[in-house]
PDB file of C-alpha atoms and ligand atoms in Angstrom:
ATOM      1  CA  UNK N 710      76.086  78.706 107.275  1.00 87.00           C
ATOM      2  CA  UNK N 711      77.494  79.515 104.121  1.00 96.00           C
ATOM      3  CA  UNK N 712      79.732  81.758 102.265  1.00 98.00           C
ATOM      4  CA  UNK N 713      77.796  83.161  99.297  1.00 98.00           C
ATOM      5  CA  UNK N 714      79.137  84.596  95.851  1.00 98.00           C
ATOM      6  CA  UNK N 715      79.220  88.605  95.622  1.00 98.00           C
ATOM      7  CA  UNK N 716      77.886  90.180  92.218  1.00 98.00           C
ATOM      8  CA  UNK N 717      80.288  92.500  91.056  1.00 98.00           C
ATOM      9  CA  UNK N 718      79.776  96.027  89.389  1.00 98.00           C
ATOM     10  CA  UNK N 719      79.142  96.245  86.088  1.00 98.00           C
ATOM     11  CA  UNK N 720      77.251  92.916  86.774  1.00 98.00           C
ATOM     12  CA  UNK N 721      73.432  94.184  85.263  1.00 98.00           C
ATOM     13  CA  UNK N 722      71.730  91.478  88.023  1.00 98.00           C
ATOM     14  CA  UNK N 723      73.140  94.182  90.760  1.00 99.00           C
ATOM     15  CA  UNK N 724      70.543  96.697  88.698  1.00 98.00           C
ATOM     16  CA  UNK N 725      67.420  94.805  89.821  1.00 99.00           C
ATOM     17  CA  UNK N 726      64.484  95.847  92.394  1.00 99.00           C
ATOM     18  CA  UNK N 727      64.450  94.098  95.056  1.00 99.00           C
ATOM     19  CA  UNK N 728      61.069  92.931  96.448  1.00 98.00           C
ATOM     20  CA  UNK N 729      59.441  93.266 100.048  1.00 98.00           C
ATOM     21  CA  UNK N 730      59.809  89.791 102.147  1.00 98.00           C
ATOM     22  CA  UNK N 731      56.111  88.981 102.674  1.00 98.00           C
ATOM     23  CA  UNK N 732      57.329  86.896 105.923  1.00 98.00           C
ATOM     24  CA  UNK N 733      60.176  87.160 108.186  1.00 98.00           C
ATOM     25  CA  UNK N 734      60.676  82.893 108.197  1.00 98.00           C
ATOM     26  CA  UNK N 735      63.296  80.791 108.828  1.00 98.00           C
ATOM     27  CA  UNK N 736      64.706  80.715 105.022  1.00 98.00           C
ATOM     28  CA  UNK N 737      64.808  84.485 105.051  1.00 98.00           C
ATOM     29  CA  UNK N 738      66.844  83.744 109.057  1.00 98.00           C
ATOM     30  CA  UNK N 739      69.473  81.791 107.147  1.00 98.00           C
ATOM     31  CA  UNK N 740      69.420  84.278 103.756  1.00 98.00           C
ATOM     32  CA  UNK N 741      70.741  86.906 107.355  1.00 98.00           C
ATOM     33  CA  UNK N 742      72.824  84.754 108.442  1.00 98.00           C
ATOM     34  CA  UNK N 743      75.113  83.785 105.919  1.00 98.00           C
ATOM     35  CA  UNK N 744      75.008  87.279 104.576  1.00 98.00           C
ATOM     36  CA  UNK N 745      76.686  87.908 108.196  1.00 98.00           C
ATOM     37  CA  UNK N 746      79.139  85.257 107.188  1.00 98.00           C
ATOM     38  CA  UNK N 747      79.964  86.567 103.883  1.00 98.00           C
ATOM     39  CA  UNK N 748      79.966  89.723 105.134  1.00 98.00           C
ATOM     40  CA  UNK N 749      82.740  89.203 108.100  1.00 98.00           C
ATOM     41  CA  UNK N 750      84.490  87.396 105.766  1.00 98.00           C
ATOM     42  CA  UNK N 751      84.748  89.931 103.136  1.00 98.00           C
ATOM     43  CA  UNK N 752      85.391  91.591 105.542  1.00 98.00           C
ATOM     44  CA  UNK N 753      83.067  94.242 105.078  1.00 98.00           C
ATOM     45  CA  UNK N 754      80.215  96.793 107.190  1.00 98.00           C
ATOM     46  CA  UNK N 755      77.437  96.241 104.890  1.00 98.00           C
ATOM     47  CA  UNK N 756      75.916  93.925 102.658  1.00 99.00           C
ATOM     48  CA  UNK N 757      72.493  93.821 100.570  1.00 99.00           C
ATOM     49  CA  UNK N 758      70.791  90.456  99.552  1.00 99.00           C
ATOM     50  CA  UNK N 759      70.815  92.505  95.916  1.00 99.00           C
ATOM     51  CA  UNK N 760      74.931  91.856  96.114  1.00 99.00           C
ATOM     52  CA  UNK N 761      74.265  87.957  96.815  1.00 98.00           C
ATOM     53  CA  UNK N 762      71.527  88.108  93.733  1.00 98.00           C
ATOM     54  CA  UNK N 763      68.518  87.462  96.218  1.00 98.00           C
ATOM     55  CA  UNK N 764      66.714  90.324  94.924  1.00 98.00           C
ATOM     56  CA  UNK N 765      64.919  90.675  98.271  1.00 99.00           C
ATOM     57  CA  UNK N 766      64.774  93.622 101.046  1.00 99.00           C
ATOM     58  CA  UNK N 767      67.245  92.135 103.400  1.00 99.00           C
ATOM     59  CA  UNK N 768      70.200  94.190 104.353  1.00 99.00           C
ATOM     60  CA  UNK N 769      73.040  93.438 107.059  1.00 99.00           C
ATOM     61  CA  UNK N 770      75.478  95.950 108.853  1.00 98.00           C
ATOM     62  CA  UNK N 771      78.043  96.051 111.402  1.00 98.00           C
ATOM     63  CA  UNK N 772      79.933  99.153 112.014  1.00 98.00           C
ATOM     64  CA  UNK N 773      81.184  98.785 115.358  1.00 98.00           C
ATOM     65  CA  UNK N 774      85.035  98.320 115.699  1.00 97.00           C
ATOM     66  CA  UNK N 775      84.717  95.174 117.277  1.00 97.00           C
ATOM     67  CA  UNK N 776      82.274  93.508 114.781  1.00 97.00           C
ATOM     68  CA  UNK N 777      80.164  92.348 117.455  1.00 97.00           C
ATOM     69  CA  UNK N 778      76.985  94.560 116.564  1.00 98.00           C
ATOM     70  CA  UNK N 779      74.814  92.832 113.701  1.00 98.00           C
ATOM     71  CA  UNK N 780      71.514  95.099 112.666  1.00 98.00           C
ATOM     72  CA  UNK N 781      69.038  93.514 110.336  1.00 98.00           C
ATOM     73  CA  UNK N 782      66.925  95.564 108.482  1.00 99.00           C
ATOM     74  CA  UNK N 783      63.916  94.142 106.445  1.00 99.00           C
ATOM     75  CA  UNK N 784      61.732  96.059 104.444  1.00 99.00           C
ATOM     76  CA  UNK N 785      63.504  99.165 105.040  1.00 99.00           C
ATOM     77  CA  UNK N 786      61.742 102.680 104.881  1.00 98.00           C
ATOM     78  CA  UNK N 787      63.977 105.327 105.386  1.00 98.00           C
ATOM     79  CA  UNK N 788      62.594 109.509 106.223  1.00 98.00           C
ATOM     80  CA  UNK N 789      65.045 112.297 105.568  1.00 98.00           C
ATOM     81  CA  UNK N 790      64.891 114.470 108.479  1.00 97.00           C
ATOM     82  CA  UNK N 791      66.689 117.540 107.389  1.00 94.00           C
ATOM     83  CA  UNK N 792      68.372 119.008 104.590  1.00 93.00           C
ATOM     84  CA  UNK N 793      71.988 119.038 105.515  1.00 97.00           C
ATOM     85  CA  UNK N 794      74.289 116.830 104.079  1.00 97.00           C
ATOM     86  CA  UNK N 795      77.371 114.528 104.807  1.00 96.00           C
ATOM     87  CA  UNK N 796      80.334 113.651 102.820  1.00 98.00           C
ATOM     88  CA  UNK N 797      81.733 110.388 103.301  1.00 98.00           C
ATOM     89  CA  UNK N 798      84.648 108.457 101.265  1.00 98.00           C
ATOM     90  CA  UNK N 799      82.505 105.202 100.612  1.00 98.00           C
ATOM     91  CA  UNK N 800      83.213 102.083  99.050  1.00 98.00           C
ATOM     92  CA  UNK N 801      81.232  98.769  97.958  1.00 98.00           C
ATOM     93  CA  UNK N 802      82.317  95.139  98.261  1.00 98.00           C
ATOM     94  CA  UNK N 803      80.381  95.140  95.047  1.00 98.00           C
ATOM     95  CA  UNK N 804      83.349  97.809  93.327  1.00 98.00           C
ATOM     96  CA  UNK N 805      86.205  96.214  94.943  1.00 98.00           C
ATOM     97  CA  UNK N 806      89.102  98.592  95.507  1.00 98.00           C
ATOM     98  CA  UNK N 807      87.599 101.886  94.797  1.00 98.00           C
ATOM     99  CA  UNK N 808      86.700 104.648  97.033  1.00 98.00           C
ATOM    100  CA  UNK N 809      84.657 107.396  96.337  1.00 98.00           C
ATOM    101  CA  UNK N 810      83.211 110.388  98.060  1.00 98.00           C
ATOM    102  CA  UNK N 811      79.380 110.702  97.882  1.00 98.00           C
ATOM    103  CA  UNK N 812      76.888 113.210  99.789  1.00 98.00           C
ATOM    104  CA  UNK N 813      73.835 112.176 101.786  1.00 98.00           C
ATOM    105  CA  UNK N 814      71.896 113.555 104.291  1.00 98.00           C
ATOM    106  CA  UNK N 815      73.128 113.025 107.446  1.00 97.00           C
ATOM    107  CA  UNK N 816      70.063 113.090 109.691  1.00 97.00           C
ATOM    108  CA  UNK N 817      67.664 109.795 108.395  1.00 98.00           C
ATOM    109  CA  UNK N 818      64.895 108.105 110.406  1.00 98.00           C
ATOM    110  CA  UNK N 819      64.766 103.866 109.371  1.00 98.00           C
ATOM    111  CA  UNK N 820      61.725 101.658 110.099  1.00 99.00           C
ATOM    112  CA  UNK N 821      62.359  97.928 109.234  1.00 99.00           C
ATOM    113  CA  UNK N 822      61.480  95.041 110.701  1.00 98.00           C
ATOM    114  CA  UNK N 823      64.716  92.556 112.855  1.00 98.00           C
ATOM    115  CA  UNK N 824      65.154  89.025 112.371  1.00 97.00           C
ATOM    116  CA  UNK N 825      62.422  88.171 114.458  1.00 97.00           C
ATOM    117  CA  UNK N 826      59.433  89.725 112.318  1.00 98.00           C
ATOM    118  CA  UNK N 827      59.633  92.809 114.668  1.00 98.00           C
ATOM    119  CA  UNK N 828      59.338  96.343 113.805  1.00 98.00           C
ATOM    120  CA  UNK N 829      61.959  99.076 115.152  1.00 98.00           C
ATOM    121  CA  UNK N 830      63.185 102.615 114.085  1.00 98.00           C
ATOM    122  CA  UNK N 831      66.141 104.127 114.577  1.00 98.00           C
ATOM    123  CA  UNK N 832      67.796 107.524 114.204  1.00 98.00           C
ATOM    124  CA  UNK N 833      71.283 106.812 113.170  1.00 98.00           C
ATOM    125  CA  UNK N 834      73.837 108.843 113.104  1.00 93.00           C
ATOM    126  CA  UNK N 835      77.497 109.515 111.218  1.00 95.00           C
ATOM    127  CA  UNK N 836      79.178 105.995 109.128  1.00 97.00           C
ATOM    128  CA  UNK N 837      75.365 104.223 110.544  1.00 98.00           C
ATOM    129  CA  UNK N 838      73.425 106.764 108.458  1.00 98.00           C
ATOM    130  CA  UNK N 839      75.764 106.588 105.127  1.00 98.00           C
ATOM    131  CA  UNK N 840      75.651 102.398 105.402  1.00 98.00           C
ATOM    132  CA  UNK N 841      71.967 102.263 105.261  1.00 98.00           C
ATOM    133  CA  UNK N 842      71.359 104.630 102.704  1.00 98.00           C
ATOM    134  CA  UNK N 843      74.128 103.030 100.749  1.00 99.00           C
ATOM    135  CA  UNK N 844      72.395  99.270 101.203  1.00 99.00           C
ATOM    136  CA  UNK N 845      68.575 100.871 100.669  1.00 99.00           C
ATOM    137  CA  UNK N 846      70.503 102.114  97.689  1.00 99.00           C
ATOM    138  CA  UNK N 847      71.509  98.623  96.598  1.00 99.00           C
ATOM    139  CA  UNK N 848      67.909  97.128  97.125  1.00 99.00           C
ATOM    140  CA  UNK N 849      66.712  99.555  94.436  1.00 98.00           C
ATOM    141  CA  UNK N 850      69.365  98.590  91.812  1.00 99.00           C
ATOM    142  CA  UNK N 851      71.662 101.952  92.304  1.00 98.00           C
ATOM    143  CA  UNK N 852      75.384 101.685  92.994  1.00 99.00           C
ATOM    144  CA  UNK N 853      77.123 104.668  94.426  1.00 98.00           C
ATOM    145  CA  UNK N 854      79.105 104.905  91.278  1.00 98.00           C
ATOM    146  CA  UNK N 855      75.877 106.350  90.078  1.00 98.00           C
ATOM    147  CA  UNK N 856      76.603 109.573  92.042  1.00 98.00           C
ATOM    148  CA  UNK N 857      80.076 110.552  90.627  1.00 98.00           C
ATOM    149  CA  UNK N 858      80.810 111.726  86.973  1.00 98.00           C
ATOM    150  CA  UNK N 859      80.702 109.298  83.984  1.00 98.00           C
ATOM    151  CA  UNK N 860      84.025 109.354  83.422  1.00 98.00           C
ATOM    152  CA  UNK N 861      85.280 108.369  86.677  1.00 98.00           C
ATOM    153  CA  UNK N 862      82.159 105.559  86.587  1.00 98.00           C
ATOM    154  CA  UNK N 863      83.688 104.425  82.916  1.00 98.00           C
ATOM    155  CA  UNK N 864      86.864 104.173  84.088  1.00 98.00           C
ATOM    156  CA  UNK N 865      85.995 101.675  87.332  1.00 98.00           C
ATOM    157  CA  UNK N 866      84.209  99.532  85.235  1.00 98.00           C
ATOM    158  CA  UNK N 867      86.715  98.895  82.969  1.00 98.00           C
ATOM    159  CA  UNK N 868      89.143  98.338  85.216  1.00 98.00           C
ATOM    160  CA  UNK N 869      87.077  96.027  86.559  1.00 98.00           C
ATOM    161  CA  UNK N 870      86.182  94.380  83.418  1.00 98.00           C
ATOM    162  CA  UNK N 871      89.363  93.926  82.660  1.00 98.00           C
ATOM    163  CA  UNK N 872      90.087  91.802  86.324  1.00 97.00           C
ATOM    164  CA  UNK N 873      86.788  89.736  85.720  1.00 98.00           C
ATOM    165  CA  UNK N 874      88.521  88.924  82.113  1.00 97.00           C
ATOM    166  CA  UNK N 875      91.929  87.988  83.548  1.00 96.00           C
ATOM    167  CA  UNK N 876      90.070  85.697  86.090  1.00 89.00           C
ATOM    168  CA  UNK N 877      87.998  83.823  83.778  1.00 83.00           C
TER     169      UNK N 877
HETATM  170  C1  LIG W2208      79.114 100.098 102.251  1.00 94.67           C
HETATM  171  O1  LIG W2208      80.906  98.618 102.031  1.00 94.67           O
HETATM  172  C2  LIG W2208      79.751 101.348 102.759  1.00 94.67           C
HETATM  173  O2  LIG W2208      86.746  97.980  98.038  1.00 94.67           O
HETATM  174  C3  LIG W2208      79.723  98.829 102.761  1.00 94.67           C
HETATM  175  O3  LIG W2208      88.438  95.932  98.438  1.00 94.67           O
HETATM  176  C4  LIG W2208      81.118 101.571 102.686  1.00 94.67           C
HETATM  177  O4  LIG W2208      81.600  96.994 103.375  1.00 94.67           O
HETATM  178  C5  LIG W2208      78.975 102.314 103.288  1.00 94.67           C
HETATM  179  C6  LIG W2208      85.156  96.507 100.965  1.00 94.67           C
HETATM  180  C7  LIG W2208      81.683 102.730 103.162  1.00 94.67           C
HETATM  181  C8  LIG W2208      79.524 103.467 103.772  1.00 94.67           C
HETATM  182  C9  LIG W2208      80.866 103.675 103.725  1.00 94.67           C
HETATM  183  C10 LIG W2208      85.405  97.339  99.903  1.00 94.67           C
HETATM  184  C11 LIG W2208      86.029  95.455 101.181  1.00 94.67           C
HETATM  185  C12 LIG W2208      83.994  96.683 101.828  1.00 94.67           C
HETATM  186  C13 LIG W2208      86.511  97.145  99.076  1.00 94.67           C
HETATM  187  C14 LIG W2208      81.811  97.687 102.416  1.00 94.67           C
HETATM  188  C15 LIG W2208      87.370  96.086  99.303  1.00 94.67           C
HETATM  189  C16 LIG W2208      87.125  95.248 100.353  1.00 94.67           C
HETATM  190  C17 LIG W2208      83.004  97.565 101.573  1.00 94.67           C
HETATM  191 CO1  LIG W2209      77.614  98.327  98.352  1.00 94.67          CO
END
């Protein structure tokens, strides 16, 4: 296992498409599992290969309290059930120390495929719902910066600039 870098926002790599994985094999098994790693380390409750620059569909996600629940979701498709939506403060281990509040719809259906190849579908529901479409988000090059105003987006990234600067 290993710990992998994290591209950081306003890093233009985090802006690519990521492509379908044409077979669930044992390179794309350890691509999961040290995304797991780097992703309990962080410690975070999501993580797309997009924010490791593997600009595959691959996504991890725990969000149970004991961080004992991996889900794997590869090649994603995600159906909006209904039209209500869900505020949630969210953040991004991408956009380190900011928090903002983005809407979603709250009621998805996901079809990916696990570690093993297979396919499943879930309904998720509450934080679950927001992570995914937050990483799906990720494998298509979108941040959720990209859903608040410019001038709060401007004024993250230079902060961040600024840190990247200070650190080189
Ligand atoms: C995405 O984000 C997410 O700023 C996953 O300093 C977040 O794991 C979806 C993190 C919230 C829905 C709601 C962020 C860690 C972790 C930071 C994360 C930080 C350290 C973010
Ligand atoms: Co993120």
């Amino acid at each position: 296992m290993a710990l992998l870098p994290i591209l950081e926002f306003p890093d233009p790599r985090l802006r690519t498409v990521a492509k379908p994985v044409a077979n669930v094999d044992d390179d794309i098994r350890k691509l999961v599992d040290d995304m797991f790693e780097t992703m309990y380390e962080a410690p975070g409750i999501g993580l797309a290969a997009s924010q490791v620059n593997v600009h595959k569909q691959v996504i991890v996600i725990d969000v149970s309290e004991e961080r004992n629940e991996p889900l794997v979701f590869i090649n994603p498709k995600i159906e909006v059930l209904d039209a209500n939506l869900f505020d949630y403060e969210e953040g991004c281990l991408s956009i380190p120390g900011f928090y903002e509040s983005v809407s979603r719809p709250e009621h998805v259906r996901v079809t990916a495929l696990n570690r093993d190849g297979t396919e499943f579908t879930i309904e998720p529901e509450g934080l679950l719902a927001v992570c995914i479409q937050h990483e799906m988000d990720h494998l298509q090059g979108k941040l959720f910066v990209d859903y608040i105003s410019n001038m709060k987006r401007q004024r993250i990234r230079k902060k961040l600039e600024k840190q990247h600067k200070a650190k080189a």
